[in-house]
GROMACS .gro file of C-alpha atoms in nm:
model
  211
    1MET     CA    1  -0.767  -1.841   0.842
    2ALA     CA    2  -0.635  -1.536   0.659
    3VAL     CA    3  -0.271  -1.442   0.702
    4THR     CA    4  -0.212  -1.098   0.852
    5TRP     CA    5  -0.032  -0.845   0.632
    6HIS     CA    6   0.216  -0.622   0.813
    7VAL     CA    7   0.289  -0.306   0.614
    8LEU     CA    8   0.617  -0.132   0.689
    9GLY     CA    9   0.613   0.222   0.553
   10ALA     CA   10   0.298   0.435   0.559
   11GLY     CA   11   0.391   0.640   0.255
   12SER     CA   12   0.186   0.658  -0.061
   13LEU     CA   13   0.222   0.299  -0.183
   14GLY     CA   14   0.222   0.145   0.164
   15THR     CA   15  -0.100   0.326   0.253
   16LEU     CA   16  -0.252   0.240  -0.086
   17TRP     CA   17  -0.184  -0.129  -0.042
   18ALA     CA   18  -0.298  -0.128   0.321
   19ALA     CA   19  -0.627   0.038   0.228
   20ARG     CA   20  -0.702  -0.206  -0.054
   21LEU     CA   21  -0.612  -0.510   0.154
   22ALA     CA   22  -0.833  -0.383   0.437
   23ARG     CA   23  -1.113  -0.308   0.190
   24ALA     CA   24  -1.106  -0.676   0.091
   25GLY     CA   25  -1.152  -0.775   0.454
   26LEU     CA   26  -0.797  -0.902   0.502
   27PRO     CA   27  -0.621  -0.846   0.836
   28VAL     CA   28  -0.367  -0.562   0.807
   29ARG     CA   29  -0.127  -0.402   1.056
   30LEU     CA   30   0.071  -0.086   0.991
   31ILE     CA   31   0.419  -0.076   1.140
   32LEU     CA   32   0.499   0.285   1.231
   33ARG     CA   33   0.843   0.424   1.301
   34ASN     CA   34   0.804   0.514   1.669
   35ALA     CA   35   0.566   0.552   1.962
   36GLU     CA   36   0.496   0.916   1.876
   37ARG     CA   37   0.374   0.827   1.528
   38LEU     CA   38   0.168   0.543   1.670
   39ALA     CA   39   0.004   0.776   1.922
   40ALA     CA   40  -0.070   1.031   1.650
   41TYR     CA   41  -0.222   0.760   1.430
   42ASN     CA   42  -0.445   0.628   1.707
   43THR     CA   43  -0.548   0.981   1.808
   44SER     CA   44  -0.654   1.052   1.450
   45GLY     CA   45  -0.887   0.752   1.456
   46GLY     CA   46  -0.667   0.457   1.367
   47CYS     CA   47  -0.780   0.453   1.005
   48VAL     CA   48  -0.639   0.489   0.655
   49THR     CA   49  -0.831   0.674   0.385
   50LEU     CA   50  -0.823   0.593   0.014
   51VAL     CA   51  -0.942   0.860  -0.230
   52GLU     CA   52  -1.031   0.710  -0.566
   53ASN     CA   53  -1.225   0.890  -0.840
   54ASP     CA   54  -1.271   1.176  -0.590
   55ILE     CA   55  -1.456   0.944  -0.351
   56ALA     CA   56  -1.298   0.886  -0.009
   57HIS     CA   57  -1.335   0.561   0.181
   58THR     CA   58  -1.190   0.506   0.527
   59TYR     CA   59  -1.078   0.169   0.665
   60SER     CA   60  -0.991   0.076   1.020
   61VAL     CA   61  -0.638  -0.062   1.034
   62GLU     CA   62  -0.452  -0.146   1.353
   63ALA     CA   63  -0.100  -0.012   1.394
   64GLN     CA   64   0.205  -0.100   1.599
   65THR     CA   65   0.576  -0.027   1.622
   66ALA     CA   66   0.866  -0.258   1.544
   67GLU     CA   67   0.893  -0.339   1.914
   68HIS     CA   68   0.559  -0.522   1.914
   69HIS     CA   69   0.585  -0.897   1.977
   70GLN     CA   70   0.328  -1.025   1.726
   71PRO     CA   71   0.495  -1.272   1.485
   72ILE     CA   72   0.502  -1.161   1.122
   73GLU     CA   73   0.404  -1.406   0.848
   74ARG     CA   74   0.363  -1.161   0.561
   75LEU     CA   75   0.556  -0.834   0.547
   76LEU     CA   76   0.519  -0.566   0.281
   77VAL     CA   77   0.824  -0.340   0.287
   78ALA     CA   78   0.711  -0.012   0.134
   79CYS     CA   79   0.957   0.228   0.295
   80LYS     CA   80   1.229   0.411   0.103
   81ALA     CA   81   1.504   0.192  -0.040
   82TYR     CA   82   1.773   0.350   0.176
   83ASP     CA   83   1.574   0.266   0.493
   84ALA     CA   84   1.469  -0.085   0.395
   85GLU     CA   85   1.772  -0.288   0.505
   86GLN     CA   86   1.792  -0.149   0.857
   87ALA     CA   87   1.414  -0.152   0.902
   88VAL     CA   88   1.386  -0.518   0.805
   89ALA     CA   89   1.685  -0.610   1.023
   90GLN     CA   90   1.499  -0.460   1.319
   91LEU     CA   91   1.197  -0.679   1.241
   92ALA     CA   92   1.395  -0.997   1.170
   93PRO     CA   93   1.335  -1.151   1.516
   94ARG     CA   94   0.960  -1.127   1.457
   95LEU     CA   95   0.961  -1.303   1.119
   96ALA     CA   96   0.809  -1.651   1.122
   97ALA     CA   97   1.015  -1.928   0.961
   98HIS     CA   98   0.762  -1.954   0.677
   99ALA     CA   99   0.721  -1.577   0.631
  100ASP     CA  100   0.707  -1.396   0.299
  101VAL     CA  101   0.870  -1.054   0.269
  102ILE     CA  102   0.756  -0.841  -0.026
  103LEU     CA  103   1.006  -0.570  -0.119
  104LEU     CA  104   0.827  -0.283  -0.291
  105GLN     CA  105   1.116  -0.049  -0.372
  106ASN     CA  106   1.231   0.132  -0.682
  107GLY     CA  107   1.583   0.098  -0.812
  108LEU     CA  108   1.836  -0.180  -0.780
  109GLY     CA  109   2.051  -0.300  -0.494
  110SER     CA  110   1.837  -0.253  -0.186
  111GLN     CA  111   1.647  -0.577  -0.247
  112ASP     CA  112   1.963  -0.788  -0.241
  113ALA     CA  113   2.085  -0.612   0.073
  114VAL     CA  114   1.759  -0.687   0.253
  115ALA     CA  115   1.757  -1.050   0.136
  116ALA     CA  116   2.111  -1.093   0.269
  117ARG     CA  117   1.994  -0.978   0.613
  118ILE     CA  118   1.729  -1.252   0.630
  119PRO     CA  119   1.871  -1.543   0.426
  120HIS     CA  120   1.629  -1.792   0.585
  121ILE     CA  121   1.321  -1.597   0.471
  122ARG     CA  122   1.167  -1.586   0.124
  123CYS     CA  123   1.195  -1.240  -0.028
  124VAL     CA  124   0.963  -1.148  -0.314
  125PHE     CA  125   1.069  -0.849  -0.522
  126ALA     CA  126   0.796  -0.611  -0.640
  127SER     CA  127   0.790  -0.323  -0.887
  128SER     CA  128   0.493  -0.091  -0.933
  129THR     CA  129   0.383   0.162  -1.192
  130GLU     CA  130   0.074   0.264  -0.994
  131GLY     CA  131   0.037   0.631  -0.914
  132ALA     CA  132  -0.050   0.753  -0.565
  133PHE     CA  133   0.036   1.040  -0.335
  134LEU     CA  134  -0.038   1.130   0.024
  135GLU     CA  135  -0.280   1.419   0.074
  136SER     CA  136  -0.202   1.404   0.446
  137ASP     CA  137  -0.089   1.144   0.695
  138TRP     CA  138  -0.269   0.814   0.630
  139ARG     CA  139  -0.482   0.963   0.350
  140VAL     CA  140  -0.375   0.856   0.002
  141ARG     CA  141  -0.509   0.958  -0.337
  142PHE     CA  142  -0.499   0.694  -0.610
  143ALA     CA  143  -0.364   0.904  -0.895
  144GLY     CA  144  -0.314   0.663  -1.181
  145HIS     CA  145  -0.383   0.304  -1.277
  146GLY     CA  146  -0.073   0.097  -1.327
  147PHE     CA  147   0.053  -0.251  -1.264
  148ASN     CA  148   0.258  -0.449  -1.015
  149TRP     CA  149   0.513  -0.711  -1.111
  150LEU     CA  150   0.636  -0.961  -0.855
  151GLY     CA  151   0.908  -1.222  -0.874
  152ASP     CA  152   1.163  -1.422  -0.683
  153VAL     CA  153   1.499  -1.462  -0.856
  154SER     CA  154   1.578  -1.771  -0.647
  155ASN     CA  155   1.239  -1.945  -0.659
  156PRO     CA  156   1.008  -1.930  -0.963
  157THR     CA  157   0.712  -2.082  -0.776
  158ALA     CA  158   0.431  -1.829  -0.727
  159PRO     CA  159   0.350  -1.771  -0.357
  160ALA     CA  160   0.006  -1.803  -0.201
  161LEU     CA  161   0.000  -1.430  -0.123
  162LEU     CA  162  -0.101  -1.361  -0.484
  163GLN     CA  163  -0.450  -1.481  -0.391
  164ASP     CA  164  -0.479  -1.187  -0.151
  165LEU     CA  165  -0.371  -0.942  -0.421
  166HIS     CA  166  -0.637  -1.080  -0.652
  167ALA     CA  167  -0.902  -1.053  -0.380
  168SER     CA  168  -0.794  -0.693  -0.311
  169GLY     CA  169  -0.812  -0.581  -0.672
  170ILE     CA  170  -0.439  -0.506  -0.681
  171PRO     CA  171  -0.335  -0.557  -1.046
  172HIS     CA  172  -0.036  -0.788  -1.057
  173GLU     CA  173   0.158  -1.048  -1.247
  174TRP     CA  174   0.408  -1.306  -1.130
  175THR     CA  175   0.713  -1.301  -1.355
  176PRO     CA  176   1.017  -1.530  -1.346
  177ASP     CA  177   1.217  -1.262  -1.529
  178PHE     CA  178   1.178  -0.998  -1.263
  179LEU     CA  179   1.518  -0.833  -1.300
  180THR     CA  180   1.435  -0.733  -1.657
  181ARG     CA  181   1.119  -0.564  -1.528
  182LEU     CA  182   1.321  -0.385  -1.263
  183TRP     CA  183   1.572  -0.255  -1.517
  184ARG     CA  184   1.287  -0.125  -1.732
  185LYS     CA  185   1.136   0.056  -1.435
  186LEU     CA  186   1.473   0.207  -1.351
  187ALA     CA  187   1.516   0.330  -1.707
  188LEU     CA  188   1.165   0.477  -1.702
  189ASN     CA  189   1.234   0.661  -1.376
  190CYS     CA  190   1.556   0.802  -1.520
  191ALA     CA  191   1.349   0.956  -1.799
  192ILE     CA  192   1.047   1.070  -1.598
  193ASN     CA  193   1.200   1.208  -1.278
  194PRO     CA  194   1.399   1.492  -1.443
  195LEU     CA  195   1.088   1.594  -1.639
  196THR     CA  196   0.875   1.619  -1.324
  197VAL     CA  197   1.139   1.848  -1.173
  198LEU     CA  198   1.162   2.054  -1.492
  199HIS     CA  199   0.786   2.105  -1.510
  200ASP     CA  200   0.729   2.108  -1.131
  201CYS     CA  201   0.455   1.845  -1.145
  202ARG     CA  202   0.374   1.489  -1.048
  203ASN     CA  203   0.419   1.204  -1.292
  204GLY     CA  204   0.058   1.219  -1.416
  205GLY     CA  205   0.089   1.592  -1.485
  206LEU     CA  206   0.346   1.534  -1.759
  207LEU     CA  207   0.065   1.471  -2.006
  208GLU     CA  208  -0.040   1.834  -1.972
  209HIS     CA  209   0.306   1.935  -2.090
  210ALA     CA  210   0.291   1.705  -2.394
  211CYS     CA  211   0.565   1.486  -2.246
   0.00000   0.00000   0.00000
């Protein structure tokens, strides 16, 4: 029986992952911030939309709030780094003893803070170079092919969840040297982010400015 993915954070990457997991037929649940957001999501149809190569596909994905009682076996944390620690702490009572928590945040520091909140749970760090942006709530445009690196600094054994990523067409690699990858991503962001502000464009638009 497939393990349900709970996705915390319905931003660009969270929605992108949720859509691709749902496309592969895997059970997915969005965790939304409050009852108002949940009501708005359900009123809009209870679906996420992925736009890829200008073709839109919509997938039915159930949603809930943190107060739901369903146990969590696999949690993708895709919210902003500064929200991650408190958000995961709120969900800690729902985490199964054998749960995996995937931390998909940029930068350094937030991952360790989250892991310290749930020391009995395996935390997998993730870093992504995939491009995506929200066109509207729960509608994400896949803007650029990239890659996802995953690792666990305390346990080099690859987790079973990688099978789901393969089935979903999410490009990934398990790396025992994850911190080096994270430092590289941080350095890249330090170079790219000021340029996007300077040219008032998204990351992919830098090519038009010969950057």
